[in-house]
Amino acid sequence: MKIETLAVHAGNHGDLTTGAVVPPLILSTTFERAEDGSLVEGRDIYTRASNPNRRAVEEKLAALEGGSDAIAFASGQAATMSIFHTLGAGSHVILPDDIYYNTKVIIDNLYANFGLSCTEVDMTDLTAIKRAIKKNTKLIWIETPSNPSLKVTDIQAVVKIAKAKNIMVACDNTWATPFFTRPFDFGVDVVMHSTTKYFGGHSDILGGCVILPLDSQSELGTKIRTYQSVGGAVPSPFDCWLLNRSLSTYAVRMPVHGYNAMKLATFLEKQAQIEKVNYPGLKSNKYYKIAKKQMRDVNGIAGFGGMMSILVKGGENEALVLASKLNIFKHATSLGGVESLIEHRYSVEGPHSKSPENLLRISVGIENVADLIADFEQALK
Ligand SMILES: *Cc1c(COP(=O)(O)O)cnc(C)c1O
């Protein structure tokens, strides 16, 4: 089945008791056993371990990504933690130099006591990746397009390097989502998402997930499933129910994000006050070729996602002034919601930030793109 159909139907097995077409929300934390105390087949036991709403959304997430199993978490960060947690003490990880900021904070801060170390490399530089591999390298982490410079990593090429050394490859697919990039097609071992973003799509649920490929070695899946159910960083049934509902319209939201972003990037590229537009769909973009090869929706139409960043001529001040003049674009963090957002990453990330001081990150929403362009027109005047 195609992604649009899976987004509506996967994981929804109907409710035999009531005939409800929409899956009911089941808040109960505990489930009754048979009279003799034995487990009733197919019934859950305790909601941390498993519950109907989580199981339904996990089935949908796995189907959308083309995986065998999805494991849902209370946030993207908890999902990332679960992958790092499978690495033995003293492991070395290779991370992109342009990575979601808090992923690196997990290694530097939370896993320092476990002796986890990392090397940051430009993931678009294959020689740099090879050079960074050590005897104890256990994981290469890919995030493409990257945050916030929209660098596009050649997933297949990185997987080839990693496989030769028996190193696991994880891909944070939060930005592209399977609508635009399908990491399992290129051989990655595990995909991670912050479902807070495009999957949730309405900026009103926090969540994350880890998805395993069809041919996954069950050992990794078992470790992560245990981390979920015993570690307990689980999403509530209501969050799962909401996410499932949001995912029903996922496949119609994504092409609009992609269409609007392409139009806006093309407009912004022509403006004198803008030094540079980072959007892989622009022919002038350094990563256009690899993006065209790797980023496409499942129906074969090339698309480059809804995220971009711009460098404003001048510096931090000019960038902040531009952001403040916009009316439709809300000045706020996060991304992937129906509403357009703009953010100055440098001031959010603090003094350790590697983001250029004149960079604004834009999450293009599903409003009418003529209104979005008009908003920039008036702000640039
Ligand atoms: C937001 C985000 C995360 C973290 O997810 P949370 O749901 O905020 O914990 C990880 N990676 C990327 C690329 C993100 O955008």
mmCIF file of C-alpha atoms and ligand atoms in Angstrom:
data_model
loop_
_atom_site.group_PDB
_atom_site.id
_atom_site.type_symbol
_atom_site.label_atom_id
_atom_site.label_comp_id
_atom_site.label_asym_id
_atom_site.label_seq_id
_atom_site.Cartn_x
_atom_site.Cartn_y
_atom_site.Cartn_z
ATOM 1 C CA MET A 1 0.000 0.000 0.000
ATOM 2 C CA LYS A 2 1.045 3.596 -0.624
ATOM 3 C CA ILE A 3 2.010 6.001 2.137
ATOM 4 C CA GLU A 4 -1.274 8.002 1.904
ATOM 5 C CA THR A 5 -3.314 4.847 2.558
ATOM 6 C CA LEU A 6 -1.002 3.602 5.304
ATOM 7 C CA ALA A 7 -1.232 7.005 7.034
ATOM 8 C CA VAL A 8 -4.995 6.581 7.297
ATOM 9 C CA HIS A 9 -5.338 2.856 7.936
ATOM 10 C CA ALA A 10 -2.186 1.225 9.347
ATOM 11 C CA GLY A 11 -2.610 0.108 12.944
ATOM 12 C CA ASN A 12 -6.360 0.746 12.930
ATOM 13 C CA HIS A 13 -8.021 -2.618 13.404
ATOM 14 C CA GLY A 14 -11.419 -1.283 14.406
ATOM 15 C CA ASP A 15 -13.108 -1.788 17.755
ATOM 16 C CA LEU A 16 -14.962 -5.084 17.957
ATOM 17 C CA THR A 17 -16.957 -4.107 21.053
ATOM 18 C CA THR A 18 -18.448 -0.859 19.778
ATOM 19 C CA GLY A 19 -17.788 -0.885 16.043
ATOM 20 C CA ALA A 20 -16.130 2.532 16.365
ATOM 21 C CA VAL A 21 -14.319 3.480 13.150
ATOM 22 C CA VAL A 22 -11.912 5.726 15.027
ATOM 23 C CA PRO A 23 -9.779 3.853 17.578
ATOM 24 C CA PRO A 24 -11.027 4.539 21.110
ATOM 25 C CA LEU A 25 -8.759 6.203 23.658
ATOM 26 C CA ILE A 26 -7.998 3.745 26.438
ATOM 27 C CA LEU A 27 -6.599 5.457 29.492
ATOM 28 C CA SER A 28 -6.644 2.476 31.852
ATOM 29 C CA THR A 29 -3.202 1.692 33.243
ATOM 30 C CA THR A 30 -4.103 -1.883 34.108
ATOM 31 C CA PHE A 31 -6.027 -4.690 32.405
ATOM 32 C CA GLU A 32 -8.082 -7.442 33.962
ATOM 33 C CA ARG A 33 -6.926 -11.037 33.971
ATOM 34 C CA ALA A 34 -8.941 -14.227 33.699
ATOM 35 C CA GLU A 35 -10.721 -15.590 36.800
ATOM 36 C CA ASP A 36 -7.862 -17.968 37.546
ATOM 37 C CA GLY A 37 -5.385 -15.056 37.337
ATOM 38 C CA SER A 38 -3.935 -16.128 34.018
ATOM 39 C CA LEU A 39 -3.327 -13.646 31.208
ATOM 40 C CA VAL A 40 -6.061 -13.237 28.620
ATOM 41 C CA GLU A 41 -4.596 -13.713 25.170
ATOM 42 C CA GLY A 42 -4.135 -10.472 23.254
ATOM 43 C CA ARG A 43 -4.768 -8.351 26.340
ATOM 44 C CA ASP A 44 -2.280 -5.914 27.784
ATOM 45 C CA ILE A 45 -1.099 -6.114 31.378
ATOM 46 C CA TYR A 46 0.125 -2.677 32.408
ATOM 47 C CA THR A 47 0.307 0.485 30.337
ATOM 48 C CA ARG A 48 4.025 1.191 30.744
ATOM 49 C CA ALA A 49 4.773 -2.200 29.177
ATOM 50 C CA SER A 50 2.179 -1.902 26.408
ATOM 51 C CA ASN A 51 -1.246 -0.471 25.713
ATOM 52 C CA PRO A 52 -3.683 -0.427 22.794
ATOM 53 C CA ASN A 53 -3.140 3.199 21.720
ATOM 54 C CA ARG A 54 0.636 2.898 21.727
ATOM 55 C CA ARG A 55 0.530 -0.374 19.834
ATOM 56 C CA ALA A 56 -1.718 1.176 17.157
ATOM 57 C CA VAL A 57 0.503 4.208 16.572
ATOM 58 C CA GLU A 58 3.665 2.105 16.617
ATOM 59 C CA GLU A 59 2.209 -0.061 13.870
ATOM 60 C CA LYS A 60 1.415 3.041 11.806
ATOM 61 C CA LEU A 61 4.876 4.577 12.352
ATOM 62 C CA ALA A 62 6.605 1.350 11.305
ATOM 63 C CA ALA A 63 4.433 1.138 8.177
ATOM 64 C CA LEU A 64 5.129 4.748 7.153
ATOM 65 C CA GLU A 65 8.898 4.305 7.451
ATOM 66 C CA GLY A 66 8.817 0.886 5.778
ATOM 67 C CA GLY A 67 10.162 -0.820 8.893
ATOM 68 C CA SER A 68 9.336 -3.950 10.849
ATOM 69 C CA ASP A 69 8.743 -2.383 14.245
ATOM 70 C CA ALA A 70 8.455 1.045 15.813
ATOM 71 C CA ILE A 71 9.097 1.793 19.475
ATOM 72 C CA ALA A 72 7.428 4.981 20.736
ATOM 73 C CA PHE A 73 8.882 7.316 23.347
ATOM 74 C CA ALA A 74 7.799 10.364 25.318
ATOM 75 C CA SER A 75 10.119 12.620 23.272
ATOM 76 C CA GLY A 76 12.638 12.548 20.465
ATOM 77 C CA GLN A 77 15.375 12.860 23.052
ATOM 78 C CA ALA A 78 14.176 9.729 24.868
ATOM 79 C CA ALA A 79 14.232 7.886 21.524
ATOM 80 C CA THR A 80 17.823 9.045 20.905
ATOM 81 C CA MET A 81 18.787 7.996 24.449
ATOM 82 C CA SER A 82 17.484 4.494 23.783
ATOM 83 C CA ILE A 83 19.847 4.063 20.826
ATOM 84 C CA PHE A 84 22.910 5.396 22.669
ATOM 85 C CA HIS A 85 21.970 3.137 25.574
ATOM 86 C CA THR A 86 22.474 0.004 23.447
ATOM 87 C CA LEU A 87 26.161 0.875 22.973
ATOM 88 C CA GLY A 88 28.565 -0.636 25.450
ATOM 89 C CA ALA A 89 30.501 1.479 27.936
ATOM 90 C CA GLY A 90 33.516 3.124 26.358
ATOM 91 C CA SER A 91 32.033 3.219 22.858
ATOM 92 C CA HIS A 92 32.881 5.879 20.324
ATOM 93 C CA VAL A 93 30.254 7.571 18.165
ATOM 94 C CA ILE A 94 30.651 9.647 15.008
ATOM 95 C CA LEU A 95 28.239 12.563 14.847
ATOM 96 C CA PRO A 96 27.577 15.188 12.173
ATOM 97 C CA ASP A 97 29.128 18.589 12.946
ATOM 98 C CA ASP A 98 25.771 20.117 12.047
ATOM 99 C CA ILE A 99 23.505 18.138 14.330
ATOM 100 C CA TYR A 100 20.355 18.741 16.373
ATOM 101 C CA TYR A 101 22.025 20.469 19.289
ATOM 102 C CA ASN A 102 20.649 18.359 22.129
ATOM 103 C CA THR A 103 21.685 15.032 20.574
ATOM 104 C CA LYS A 104 25.277 15.924 21.270
ATOM 105 C CA VAL A 105 24.379 17.168 24.750
ATOM 106 C CA ILE A 106 23.170 13.619 25.560
ATOM 107 C CA ILE A 107 26.629 12.182 24.776
ATOM 108 C CA ASP A 108 28.642 14.990 26.349
ATOM 109 C CA ASN A 109 26.526 15.341 29.435
ATOM 110 C CA LEU A 110 24.338 12.317 30.206
ATOM 111 C CA TYR A 111 26.601 9.529 28.913
ATOM 112 C CA ALA A 112 29.973 10.957 29.935
ATOM 113 C CA ASN A 113 29.932 8.660 32.997
ATOM 114 C CA PHE A 114 29.587 5.637 30.705
ATOM 115 C CA GLY A 115 32.701 6.671 28.850
ATOM 116 C CA LEU A 116 30.853 7.380 25.618
ATOM 117 C CA SER A 117 32.897 9.656 23.389
ATOM 118 C CA CYS A 118 32.232 11.259 20.037
ATOM 119 C CA THR A 119 33.936 12.832 17.071
ATOM 120 C CA GLU A 120 32.097 15.403 15.020
ATOM 121 C CA VAL A 121 32.638 15.320 11.292
ATOM 122 C CA ASP A 122 31.216 16.934 8.205
ATOM 123 C CA MET A 123 28.967 14.022 7.121
ATOM 124 C CA THR A 124 29.135 15.208 3.521
ATOM 125 C CA ASP A 125 32.914 14.576 3.563
ATOM 126 C CA LEU A 126 33.388 10.807 3.205
ATOM 127 C CA THR A 127 37.147 10.964 3.748
ATOM 128 C CA ALA A 128 36.597 12.764 7.045
ATOM 129 C CA ILE A 129 34.218 9.999 8.161
ATOM 130 C CA LYS A 130 36.770 7.274 7.317
ATOM 131 C CA ARG A 131 39.456 9.187 9.181
ATOM 132 C CA ALA A 132 37.277 9.537 12.283
ATOM 133 C CA ILE A 133 36.692 5.774 12.681
ATOM 134 C CA LYS A 134 38.424 4.282 15.713
ATOM 135 C CA LYS A 135 38.724 0.720 17.048
ATOM 136 C CA ASN A 136 35.834 1.353 19.444
ATOM 137 C CA THR A 137 33.556 3.176 16.986
ATOM 138 C CA LYS A 138 30.135 1.549 17.337
ATOM 139 C CA LEU A 139 27.777 4.026 15.728
ATOM 140 C CA ILE A 140 27.615 6.605 12.958
ATOM 141 C CA TRP A 141 24.749 9.052 13.368
ATOM 142 C CA ILE A 142 23.257 10.686 10.294
ATOM 143 C CA GLU A 143 20.897 13.639 10.263
ATOM 144 C CA THR A 144 19.862 14.749 6.812
ATOM 145 C CA PRO A 145 19.072 17.470 5.873
ATOM 146 C CA SER A 146 21.104 18.773 8.769
ATOM 147 C CA ASN A 147 20.204 21.293 11.411
ATOM 148 C CA PRO A 148 20.408 24.212 10.758
ATOM 149 C CA SER A 149 22.545 24.366 7.592
ATOM 150 C CA LEU A 150 20.541 21.848 5.522
ATOM 151 C CA LYS A 151 23.587 19.837 4.490
ATOM 152 C CA VAL A 152 22.535 16.634 2.720
ATOM 153 C CA THR A 153 24.397 13.453 3.617
ATOM 154 C CA ASP A 154 24.743 10.676 1.039
ATOM 155 C CA ILE A 155 23.189 7.968 3.212
ATOM 156 C CA GLN A 156 24.143 5.083 0.920
ATOM 157 C CA ALA A 157 27.801 6.138 0.842
ATOM 158 C CA VAL A 158 27.992 6.438 4.635
ATOM 159 C CA VAL A 159 26.326 3.047 5.088
ATOM 160 C CA LYS A 160 28.924 1.497 2.764
ATOM 161 C CA ILE A 161 31.786 2.884 4.851
ATOM 162 C CA ALA A 162 30.139 1.750 8.090
ATOM 163 C CA LYS A 163 29.239 -1.762 6.884
ATOM 164 C CA ALA A 164 32.854 -2.407 5.908
ATOM 165 C CA LYS A 165 33.816 -1.856 9.554
ATOM 166 C CA ASN A 166 30.758 -3.468 11.147
ATOM 167 C CA ILE A 167 29.547 -0.137 12.527
ATOM 168 C CA MET A 168 25.863 0.549 13.121
ATOM 169 C CA VAL A 169 24.256 3.480 11.276
ATOM 170 C CA ALA A 170 21.387 5.445 12.792
ATOM 171 C CA CYS A 171 19.477 8.118 10.936
ATOM 172 C CA ASP A 172 17.551 10.951 12.570
ATOM 173 C CA ASN A 173 14.839 11.296 9.916
ATOM 174 C CA THR A 174 12.826 13.967 11.746
ATOM 175 C CA TRP A 175 13.301 16.651 9.082
ATOM 176 C CA ALA A 176 12.827 14.758 5.837
ATOM 177 C CA THR A 177 10.449 12.110 7.188
ATOM 178 C CA PRO A 178 9.788 9.058 4.990
ATOM 179 C CA PHE A 179 7.722 11.249 2.665
ATOM 180 C CA PHE A 180 10.947 12.783 1.362
ATOM 181 C CA THR A 181 13.716 10.362 2.384
ATOM 182 C CA ARG A 182 13.566 6.652 3.140
ATOM 183 C CA PRO A 183 16.764 5.759 5.009
ATOM 184 C CA PHE A 184 15.995 2.019 5.052
ATOM 185 C CA ASP A 185 16.187 2.000 1.238
ATOM 186 C CA PHE A 186 19.850 2.934 1.667
ATOM 187 C CA GLY A 187 20.647 0.327 4.308
ATOM 188 C CA VAL A 188 20.624 2.138 7.655
ATOM 189 C CA ASP A 189 20.211 -0.033 10.745
ATOM 190 C CA VAL A 190 17.831 2.136 12.714
ATOM 191 C CA VAL A 191 15.758 5.293 12.179
ATOM 192 C CA MET A 192 14.902 7.790 14.892
ATOM 193 C CA HIS A 193 12.230 10.506 14.864
ATOM 194 C CA SER A 194 11.089 13.339 17.006
ATOM 195 C CA THR A 195 7.362 12.818 16.390
ATOM 196 C CA THR A 196 6.916 16.261 17.957
ATOM 197 C CA LYS A 197 7.679 17.676 14.511
ATOM 198 C CA TYR A 198 6.178 16.641 11.124
ATOM 199 C CA PHE A 199 4.606 13.394 12.312
ATOM 200 C CA GLY A 200 2.715 15.241 15.062
ATOM 201 C CA GLY A 201 2.385 18.168 12.692
ATOM 202 C CA HIS A 202 0.355 20.522 14.881
ATOM 203 C CA SER A 203 2.865 21.620 17.557
ATOM 204 C CA ASP A 204 0.746 20.100 20.302
ATOM 205 C CA ILE A 205 2.287 16.719 21.159
ATOM 206 C CA LEU A 206 5.770 15.781 22.305
ATOM 207 C CA GLY A 207 7.035 12.382 21.247
ATOM 208 C CA GLY A 208 9.691 10.271 19.610
ATOM 209 C CA CYS A 209 10.194 6.863 18.093
ATOM 210 C CA VAL A 210 12.801 4.392 16.982
ATOM 211 C CA ILE A 211 12.057 2.266 13.921
ATOM 212 C CA LEU A 212 13.797 -0.946 12.888
ATOM 213 C CA PRO A 213 14.196 -2.107 9.296
ATOM 214 C CA LEU A 214 12.424 -5.132 7.840
ATOM 215 C CA ASP A 215 15.539 -7.279 8.095
ATOM 216 C CA SER A 216 16.463 -6.014 11.563
ATOM 217 C CA GLN A 217 18.552 -8.184 13.824
ATOM 218 C CA SER A 218 16.085 -8.634 16.653
ATOM 219 C CA GLU A 219 18.771 -8.105 19.325
ATOM 220 C CA LEU A 220 18.803 -4.331 18.759
ATOM 221 C CA GLY A 221 15.001 -4.195 18.744
ATOM 222 C CA THR A 222 14.776 -6.213 21.954
ATOM 223 C CA LYS A 223 17.266 -3.931 23.719
ATOM 224 C CA ILE A 224 15.379 -0.803 22.701
ATOM 225 C CA ARG A 225 11.982 -2.328 23.530
ATOM 226 C CA THR A 226 13.304 -3.192 27.010
ATOM 227 C CA TYR A 227 14.686 0.320 27.422
ATOM 228 C CA GLN A 228 11.210 1.628 26.560
ATOM 229 C CA SER A 229 9.067 -0.616 28.733
ATOM 230 C CA VAL A 230 11.412 -0.862 31.726
ATOM 231 C CA GLY A 231 13.045 2.569 31.449
ATOM 232 C CA GLY A 232 9.566 4.016 31.202
ATOM 233 C CA ALA A 233 10.080 7.141 29.038
ATOM 234 C CA VAL A 234 6.798 6.256 27.338
ATOM 235 C CA PRO A 235 4.176 8.453 25.699
ATOM 236 C CA SER A 236 0.757 8.548 27.356
ATOM 237 C CA PRO A 237 -2.171 6.784 25.650
ATOM 238 C CA PHE A 238 -3.631 10.227 24.890
ATOM 239 C CA ASP A 239 -0.398 11.376 23.197
ATOM 240 C CA CYS A 240 -0.425 8.160 21.156
ATOM 241 C CA TRP A 241 -4.063 8.670 20.224
ATOM 242 C CA LEU A 242 -3.384 12.266 19.153
ATOM 243 C CA LEU A 243 -0.309 11.246 17.174
ATOM 244 C CA ASN A 244 -2.293 8.547 15.409
ATOM 245 C CA ARG A 245 -4.940 11.138 14.523
ATOM 246 C CA SER A 246 -2.300 13.600 13.267
ATOM 247 C CA LEU A 247 -0.679 10.937 11.133
ATOM 248 C CA SER A 248 -3.942 10.409 9.240
ATOM 249 C CA THR A 249 -3.304 13.713 7.426
ATOM 250 C CA TYR A 250 0.508 13.420 7.363
ATOM 251 C CA ALA A 251 0.709 12.456 3.699
ATOM 252 C CA VAL A 252 -1.402 15.419 2.579
ATOM 253 C CA ARG A 253 0.469 17.914 4.762
ATOM 254 C CA MET A 254 3.955 16.977 3.550
ATOM 255 C CA PRO A 255 3.636 17.895 -0.144
ATOM 256 C CA VAL A 256 2.290 21.325 0.870
ATOM 257 C CA HIS A 257 5.270 21.910 3.180
ATOM 258 C CA GLY A 258 7.575 20.927 0.310
ATOM 259 C CA TYR A 259 5.765 23.034 -2.313
ATOM 260 C CA ASN A 260 5.640 26.135 -0.110
ATOM 261 C CA ALA A 261 9.295 25.790 0.902
ATOM 262 C CA MET A 262 10.430 25.525 -2.717
ATOM 263 C CA LYS A 263 8.466 28.673 -3.695
ATOM 264 C CA LEU A 264 9.660 30.642 -0.676
ATOM 265 C CA ALA A 265 13.298 29.597 -1.143
ATOM 266 C CA THR A 266 13.162 30.641 -4.794
ATOM 267 C CA PHE A 267 11.775 34.048 -3.776
ATOM 268 C CA LEU A 268 14.248 34.606 -0.925
ATOM 269 C CA GLU A 269 17.227 33.680 -3.079
ATOM 270 C CA LYS A 270 16.508 36.730 -5.264
ATOM 271 C CA GLN A 271 16.352 39.253 -2.415
ATOM 272 C CA ALA A 272 19.262 41.665 -2.043
ATOM 273 C CA GLN A 273 19.146 41.579 1.779
ATOM 274 C CA ILE A 274 19.584 37.799 1.857
ATOM 275 C CA GLU A 275 23.166 36.564 1.620
ATOM 276 C CA LYS A 276 22.315 32.898 1.185
ATOM 277 C CA VAL A 277 19.386 30.490 1.227
ATOM 278 C CA ASN A 278 20.116 26.956 2.435
ATOM 279 C CA TYR A 279 17.520 24.771 0.741
ATOM 280 C CA PRO A 280 18.547 21.582 -1.069
ATOM 281 C CA GLY A 281 15.803 22.018 -3.689
ATOM 282 C CA LEU A 282 17.513 25.064 -5.192
ATOM 283 C CA LYS A 283 19.613 24.238 -8.239
ATOM 284 C CA SER A 284 22.305 26.592 -6.886
ATOM 285 C CA ASN A 285 22.550 24.539 -3.688
ATOM 286 C CA LYS A 286 25.747 22.575 -3.095
ATOM 287 C CA TYR A 287 23.755 19.464 -2.181
ATOM 288 C CA TYR A 288 21.138 19.652 -4.953
ATOM 289 C CA LYS A 289 22.459 16.639 -6.860
ATOM 290 C CA ILE A 290 22.569 14.242 -3.951
ATOM 291 C CA ALA A 291 19.260 15.611 -2.633
ATOM 292 C CA LYS A 292 17.622 14.957 -6.001
ATOM 293 C CA LYS A 293 18.871 11.387 -5.919
ATOM 294 C CA GLN A 294 17.983 10.682 -2.319
ATOM 295 C CA MET A 295 15.035 12.925 -1.461
ATOM 296 C CA ARG A 296 11.779 12.087 -3.138
ATOM 297 C CA ASP A 297 8.355 11.072 -2.153
ATOM 298 C CA VAL A 298 7.241 7.523 -2.653
ATOM 299 C CA ASN A 299 5.198 8.380 -5.726
ATOM 300 C CA GLY A 300 8.332 9.409 -7.510
ATOM 301 C CA ILE A 301 7.991 13.190 -7.328
ATOM 302 C CA ALA A 302 11.134 14.946 -6.167
ATOM 303 C CA GLY A 303 10.600 17.001 -3.041
ATOM 304 C CA PHE A 304 12.981 18.574 -0.604
ATOM 305 C CA GLY A 305 11.050 19.065 2.608
ATOM 306 C CA GLY A 306 9.724 22.089 4.436
ATOM 307 C CA MET A 307 12.847 23.272 6.271
ATOM 308 C CA MET A 308 15.351 25.908 5.207
ATOM 309 C CA SER A 309 17.660 28.479 6.675
ATOM 310 C CA ILE A 310 18.732 31.885 5.449
ATOM 311 C CA LEU A 311 21.768 34.033 6.116
ATOM 312 C CA VAL A 312 20.801 37.683 6.433
ATOM 313 C CA LYS A 313 23.245 40.291 5.143
ATOM 314 C CA GLY A 314 24.828 42.070 8.084
ATOM 315 C CA GLY A 315 24.840 40.085 11.294
ATOM 316 C CA GLU A 316 22.887 38.974 14.335
ATOM 317 C CA ASN A 317 21.059 42.270 14.643
ATOM 318 C CA GLU A 318 19.864 42.383 11.036
ATOM 319 C CA ALA A 319 18.663 38.776 11.356
ATOM 320 C CA LEU A 320 16.735 39.488 14.561
ATOM 321 C CA VAL A 321 15.186 42.654 13.104
ATOM 322 C CA LEU A 322 13.981 40.747 10.033
ATOM 323 C CA ALA A 323 12.466 37.992 12.180
ATOM 324 C CA SER A 324 10.694 40.586 14.339
ATOM 325 C CA LYS A 325 9.069 42.280 11.327
ATOM 326 C CA LEU A 326 7.344 39.115 10.104
ATOM 327 C CA ASN A 327 3.683 38.759 11.035
ATOM 328 C CA ILE A 328 2.638 35.301 9.856
ATOM 329 C CA PHE A 329 5.914 33.551 10.758
ATOM 330 C CA LYS A 330 5.927 33.181 14.522
ATOM 331 C CA HIS A 331 9.276 33.703 16.220
ATOM 332 C CA ALA A 332 9.536 30.396 18.085
ATOM 333 C CA THR A 333 11.551 27.225 18.283
ATOM 334 C CA SER A 334 10.524 23.802 16.905
ATOM 335 C CA LEU A 335 9.347 22.866 13.433
ATOM 336 C CA GLY A 336 7.098 20.671 11.353
ATOM 337 C CA GLY A 337 3.775 22.155 12.428
ATOM 338 C CA VAL A 338 1.071 23.525 10.156
ATOM 339 C CA GLU A 339 2.094 27.077 11.105
ATOM 340 C CA SER A 340 5.264 28.738 9.766
ATOM 341 C CA LEU A 341 7.963 29.402 12.344
ATOM 342 C CA ILE A 342 11.228 31.316 12.257
ATOM 343 C CA GLU A 343 14.070 31.076 14.734
ATOM 344 C CA HIS A 344 17.460 32.620 15.394
ATOM 345 C CA ARG A 345 19.395 29.472 16.334
ATOM 346 C CA TYR A 346 22.521 31.243 17.573
ATOM 347 C CA SER A 347 20.775 33.048 20.420
ATOM 348 C CA VAL A 348 18.775 29.920 21.312
ATOM 349 C CA GLU A 349 21.770 27.571 21.417
ATOM 350 C CA GLY A 350 23.940 29.919 23.451
ATOM 351 C CA PRO A 351 27.666 30.668 23.364
ATOM 352 C CA HIS A 352 28.663 27.107 22.283
ATOM 353 C CA SER A 353 26.495 27.364 19.185
ATOM 354 C CA LYS A 354 28.090 26.681 15.830
ATOM 355 C CA SER A 355 25.211 28.355 13.969
ATOM 356 C CA PRO A 356 26.208 31.481 12.054
ATOM 357 C CA GLU A 357 25.096 34.612 13.938
ATOM 358 C CA ASN A 358 23.110 35.872 10.933
ATOM 359 C CA LEU A 359 21.244 32.589 10.370
ATOM 360 C CA LEU A 360 17.479 32.273 10.647
ATOM 361 C CA ARG A 361 15.932 28.805 10.506
ATOM 362 C CA ILE A 362 12.528 28.610 8.859
ATOM 363 C CA SER A 363 9.905 25.902 9.200
ATOM 364 C CA VAL A 364 7.538 26.532 6.312
ATOM 365 C CA GLY A 365 3.930 25.796 7.217
ATOM 366 C CA ILE A 366 0.920 24.911 5.107
ATOM 367 C CA GLU A 367 -0.521 28.429 4.791
ATOM 368 C CA ASN A 368 -1.012 29.863 1.287
ATOM 369 C CA VAL A 369 2.509 30.480 0.016
ATOM 370 C CA ALA A 370 1.513 33.835 -1.568
ATOM 371 C CA ASP A 371 0.749 35.094 1.951
ATOM 372 C CA LEU A 372 4.087 33.803 3.216
ATOM 373 C CA ILE A 373 5.984 35.531 0.417
ATOM 374 C CA ALA A 374 4.007 38.757 0.964
ATOM 375 C CA ASP A 375 4.944 38.634 4.650
ATOM 376 C CA PHE A 376 8.652 38.544 3.745
ATOM 377 C CA GLU A 377 8.118 41.271 1.118
ATOM 378 C CA GLN A 378 6.770 43.696 3.727
ATOM 379 C CA ALA A 379 9.437 42.724 6.284
ATOM 380 C CA LEU A 380 12.275 43.262 3.801
ATOM 381 C CA LYS A 381 11.009 46.727 2.739
HETATM 382 C C1 LIG B 1 13.305 18.250 17.851
HETATM 383 C C2 LIG B 1 14.347 17.342 17.360
HETATM 384 C C3 LIG B 1 14.892 16.344 18.186
HETATM 385 C C4 LIG B 1 14.483 16.177 19.635
HETATM 386 O O1 LIG B 1 13.154 15.816 19.789
HETATM 387 P P1 LIG B 1 12.221 16.222 21.048
HETATM 388 O O2 LIG B 1 10.899 15.670 20.677
HETATM 389 O O3 LIG B 1 12.267 17.709 21.187
HETATM 390 O O4 LIG B 1 12.820 15.558 22.247
HETATM 391 C C5 LIG B 1 15.846 15.500 17.652
HETATM 392 N N1 LIG B 1 16.276 15.635 16.375
HETATM 393 C C6 LIG B 1 15.785 16.592 15.561
HETATM 394 C C7 LIG B 1 16.303 16.690 14.164
HETATM 395 C C8 LIG B 1 14.813 17.472 16.019
HETATM 396 O O5 LIG B 1 14.344 18.423 15.199
#
